[in-house]
Amino acid sequence: MYARDNDSGAHQAQEQPTPAQVSSAVDAFRMLSDATRLRLMWLLSSGELDVTSLARAVGMPRPSVSQHLAKLRLAGLVTTRRDGRRVLYRARDSHVRALIAEALSHADHEVSHLPRHD
């Protein structure tokens, strides 16, 4: 088992993440562990949307969506921009968009039994 781990490209001297990095990652995963928030993040990974559009897309009341967005914003996963009276939300950066895409790609492999790849 150890030989295969070494062949995978993992280096024994690789630095461990700091406690702050681990804590931040755990917080992000905690926010994304909610189905509604993950759906919102998937939508926001494609571009900017307002609360009304997001509520319509996920089939939930606006106040509920607003509460989820507030949590995502506090966690640093989304940013906002004002456009007149509307507030537009979007995924914070390419790291967040990649995290969402990879999580859902992994899930697609799980549910559709697609072959694994590296």
PDB file of C-alpha atoms in Angstrom:
ATOM      1  CA  MET A   1       0.000   0.000   0.000  1.00  0.00           C
ATOM      2  CA  TYR A   2       2.794   2.426   0.801  1.00  0.00           C
ATOM      3  CA  ALA A   3       4.594   1.873  -2.485  1.00  0.00           C
ATOM      4  CA  ARG A   4       1.456   2.721  -4.434  1.00  0.00           C
ATOM      5  CA  ASP A   5       0.978   5.870  -2.349  1.00  0.00           C
ATOM      6  CA  ASN A   6       4.496   6.968  -3.213  1.00  0.00           C
ATOM      7  CA  ASP A   7       3.932   6.248  -6.900  1.00  0.00           C
ATOM      8  CA  SER A   8       0.873   8.502  -6.900  1.00  0.00           C
ATOM      9  CA  GLY A   9       3.111  11.571  -6.786  1.00  0.00           C
ATOM     10  CA  ALA A  10       2.610  12.299  -3.096  1.00  0.00           C
ATOM     11  CA  HIS A  11       5.788  13.465  -1.403  1.00  0.00           C
ATOM     12  CA  GLN A  12       6.584  12.479   2.160  1.00  0.00           C
ATOM     13  CA  ALA A  13       8.171  15.904   2.706  1.00  0.00           C
ATOM     14  CA  GLN A  14       4.983  17.685   1.586  1.00  0.00           C
ATOM     15  CA  GLU A  15       4.030  20.321   4.130  1.00  0.00           C
ATOM     16  CA  GLN A  16       0.901  19.776   6.151  1.00  0.00           C
ATOM     17  CA  PRO A  17      -1.745  22.490   5.952  1.00  0.00           C
ATOM     18  CA  THR A  18      -1.761  24.919   8.842  1.00  0.00           C
ATOM     19  CA  PRO A  19      -4.502  24.731  11.471  1.00  0.00           C
ATOM     20  CA  ALA A  20      -5.953  27.957  10.053  1.00  0.00           C
ATOM     21  CA  GLN A  21      -6.066  26.485   6.537  1.00  0.00           C
ATOM     22  CA  VAL A  22      -7.752  23.305   7.787  1.00  0.00           C
ATOM     23  CA  SER A  23     -10.272  25.329   9.789  1.00  0.00           C
ATOM     24  CA  SER A  24     -11.108  27.496   6.786  1.00  0.00           C
ATOM     25  CA  ALA A  25     -11.546  24.449   4.536  1.00  0.00           C
ATOM     26  CA  VAL A  26     -13.762  22.735   7.116  1.00  0.00           C
ATOM     27  CA  ASP A  27     -15.913  25.875   7.348  1.00  0.00           C
ATOM     28  CA  ALA A  28     -16.280  25.972   3.554  1.00  0.00           C
ATOM     29  CA  PHE A  29     -17.220  22.283   3.386  1.00  0.00           C
ATOM     30  CA  ARG A  30     -19.686  22.793   6.234  1.00  0.00           C
ATOM     31  CA  MET A  31     -21.408  25.558   4.261  1.00  0.00           C
ATOM     32  CA  LEU A  32     -21.476  23.402   1.130  1.00  0.00           C
ATOM     33  CA  SER A  33     -22.875  20.364   2.946  1.00  0.00           C
ATOM     34  CA  ASP A  34     -26.376  21.857   2.719  1.00  0.00           C
ATOM     35  CA  ALA A  35     -28.195  20.865  -0.500  1.00  0.00           C
ATOM     36  CA  THR A  36     -29.753  24.304  -1.026  1.00  0.00           C
ATOM     37  CA  ARG A  37     -26.459  26.114  -0.571  1.00  0.00           C
ATOM     38  CA  LEU A  38     -24.690  23.717  -2.930  1.00  0.00           C
ATOM     39  CA  ARG A  39     -27.378  24.311  -5.562  1.00  0.00           C
ATOM     40  CA  LEU A  40     -27.032  28.072  -5.088  1.00  0.00           C
ATOM     41  CA  MET A  41     -23.263  27.844  -5.425  1.00  0.00           C
ATOM     42  CA  TRP A  42     -23.619  25.802  -8.612  1.00  0.00           C
ATOM     43  CA  LEU A  43     -25.850  28.505 -10.077  1.00  0.00           C
ATOM     44  CA  LEU A  44     -23.515  31.273  -8.905  1.00  0.00           C
ATOM     45  CA  SER A  45     -20.522  29.502 -10.422  1.00  0.00           C
ATOM     46  CA  SER A  46     -21.946  30.340 -13.855  1.00  0.00           C
ATOM     47  CA  GLY A  47     -22.354  34.059 -13.251  1.00  0.00           C
ATOM     48  CA  GLU A  48     -24.144  36.744 -11.299  1.00  0.00           C
ATOM     49  CA  LEU A  49     -27.751  36.348 -10.167  1.00  0.00           C
ATOM     50  CA  ASP A  50     -30.078  38.232  -7.858  1.00  0.00           C
ATOM     51  CA  VAL A  51     -32.085  36.731  -5.013  1.00  0.00           C
ATOM     52  CA  THR A  52     -35.330  36.603  -7.013  1.00  0.00           C
ATOM     53  CA  SER A  53     -33.692  34.664  -9.860  1.00  0.00           C
ATOM     54  CA  LEU A  54     -32.007  32.296  -7.431  1.00  0.00           C
ATOM     55  CA  ALA A  55     -35.231  31.709  -5.480  1.00  0.00           C
ATOM     56  CA  ARG A  56     -37.063  30.908  -8.701  1.00  0.00           C
ATOM     57  CA  ALA A  57     -34.280  28.555  -9.846  1.00  0.00           C
ATOM     58  CA  VAL A  58     -34.209  26.531  -6.623  1.00  0.00           C
ATOM     59  CA  GLY A  59     -37.962  26.743  -5.979  1.00  0.00           C
ATOM     60  CA  MET A  60     -37.706  28.333  -2.552  1.00  0.00           C
ATOM     61  CA  PRO A  61     -39.033  31.527  -0.958  1.00  0.00           C
ATOM     62  CA  ARG A  62     -36.833  34.608  -1.258  1.00  0.00           C
ATOM     63  CA  PRO A  63     -36.327  34.986   2.528  1.00  0.00           C
ATOM     64  CA  SER A  64     -34.953  31.435   2.763  1.00  0.00           C
ATOM     65  CA  VAL A  65     -32.595  32.010  -0.156  1.00  0.00           C
ATOM     66  CA  SER A  66     -31.475  35.309   1.377  1.00  0.00           C
ATOM     67  CA  GLN A  67     -30.585  33.548   4.625  1.00  0.00           C
ATOM     68  CA  HIS A  68     -28.535  30.933   2.768  1.00  0.00           C
ATOM     69  CA  LEU A  69     -26.773  33.646   0.769  1.00  0.00           C
ATOM     70  CA  ALA A  70     -25.920  35.542   3.952  1.00  0.00           C
ATOM     71  CA  LYS A  71     -24.242  32.431   5.357  1.00  0.00           C
ATOM     72  CA  LEU A  72     -22.338  31.836   2.115  1.00  0.00           C
ATOM     73  CA  ARG A  73     -21.234  35.451   2.075  1.00  0.00           C
ATOM     74  CA  LEU A  74     -20.028  35.326   5.691  1.00  0.00           C
ATOM     75  CA  ALA A  75     -18.095  32.151   4.846  1.00  0.00           C
ATOM     76  CA  GLY A  76     -16.359  34.021   2.018  1.00  0.00           C
ATOM     77  CA  LEU A  77     -17.780  31.805  -0.723  1.00  0.00           C
ATOM     78  CA  VAL A  78     -19.811  34.495  -2.520  1.00  0.00           C
ATOM     79  CA  THR A  79     -19.389  38.169  -3.258  1.00  0.00           C
ATOM     80  CA  THR A  80     -21.967  40.819  -4.064  1.00  0.00           C
ATOM     81  CA  ARG A  81     -22.263  43.771  -6.377  1.00  0.00           C
ATOM     82  CA  ARG A  82     -24.968  46.421  -6.497  1.00  0.00           C
ATOM     83  CA  ASP A  83     -26.753  47.064  -9.769  1.00  0.00           C
ATOM     84  CA  GLY A  84     -29.200  49.868  -9.036  1.00  0.00           C
ATOM     85  CA  ARG A  85     -31.595  48.489  -6.434  1.00  0.00           C
ATOM     86  CA  ARG A  86     -30.618  44.865  -7.045  1.00  0.00           C
ATOM     87  CA  VAL A  87     -27.822  43.004  -5.307  1.00  0.00           C
ATOM     88  CA  LEU A  88     -26.091  40.489  -7.551  1.00  0.00           C
ATOM     89  CA  TYR A  89     -24.342  37.461  -6.096  1.00  0.00           C
ATOM     90  CA  ARG A  90     -21.608  35.306  -7.599  1.00  0.00           C
ATOM     91  CA  ALA A  91     -19.084  32.680  -6.560  1.00  0.00           C
ATOM     92  CA  ARG A  92     -16.104  34.444  -5.012  1.00  0.00           C
ATOM     93  CA  ASP A  93     -13.291  33.213  -7.272  1.00  0.00           C
ATOM     94  CA  SER A  94     -11.941  30.449  -9.502  1.00  0.00           C
ATOM     95  CA  HIS A  95     -10.998  28.314  -6.482  1.00  0.00           C
ATOM     96  CA  VAL A  96     -14.595  28.255  -5.269  1.00  0.00           C
ATOM     97  CA  ARG A  97     -15.925  27.597  -8.791  1.00  0.00           C
ATOM     98  CA  ALA A  98     -13.449  24.723  -9.231  1.00  0.00           C
ATOM     99  CA  LEU A  99     -14.402  23.268  -5.841  1.00  0.00           C
ATOM    100  CA  ILE A 100     -18.089  23.241  -6.800  1.00  0.00           C
ATOM    101  CA  ALA A 101     -17.389  21.791 -10.252  1.00  0.00           C
ATOM    102  CA  GLU A 102     -15.166  19.032  -8.852  1.00  0.00           C
ATOM    103  CA  ALA A 103     -17.622  18.129  -6.087  1.00  0.00           C
ATOM    104  CA  LEU A 104     -20.468  17.778  -8.565  1.00  0.00           C
ATOM    105  CA  SER A 105     -18.282  15.955 -11.088  1.00  0.00           C
ATOM    106  CA  HIS A 106     -17.346  13.480  -8.369  1.00  0.00           C
ATOM    107  CA  ALA A 107     -21.040  13.094  -7.485  1.00  0.00           C
ATOM    108  CA  ASP A 108     -21.851  12.467 -11.150  1.00  0.00           C
ATOM    109  CA  HIS A 109     -19.340   9.600 -11.197  1.00  0.00           C
ATOM    110  CA  GLU A 110     -20.883   8.213  -8.000  1.00  0.00           C
ATOM    111  CA  VAL A 111     -24.498   8.235  -9.156  1.00  0.00           C
ATOM    112  CA  SER A 112     -23.992   7.334 -12.822  1.00  0.00           C
ATOM    113  CA  HIS A 113     -21.251   4.749 -12.172  1.00  0.00           C
ATOM    114  CA  LEU A 114     -18.931   6.383 -14.678  1.00  0.00           C
ATOM    115  CA  PRO A 115     -15.418   4.964 -14.685  1.00  0.00           C
ATOM    116  CA  ARG A 116     -12.864   6.659 -12.445  1.00  0.00           C
ATOM    117  CA  HIS A 117     -10.010   8.657 -13.912  1.00  0.00           C
ATOM    118  CA  ASP A 118      -6.962  10.565 -12.633  1.00  0.00           C
TER     119      ASP A 118
END
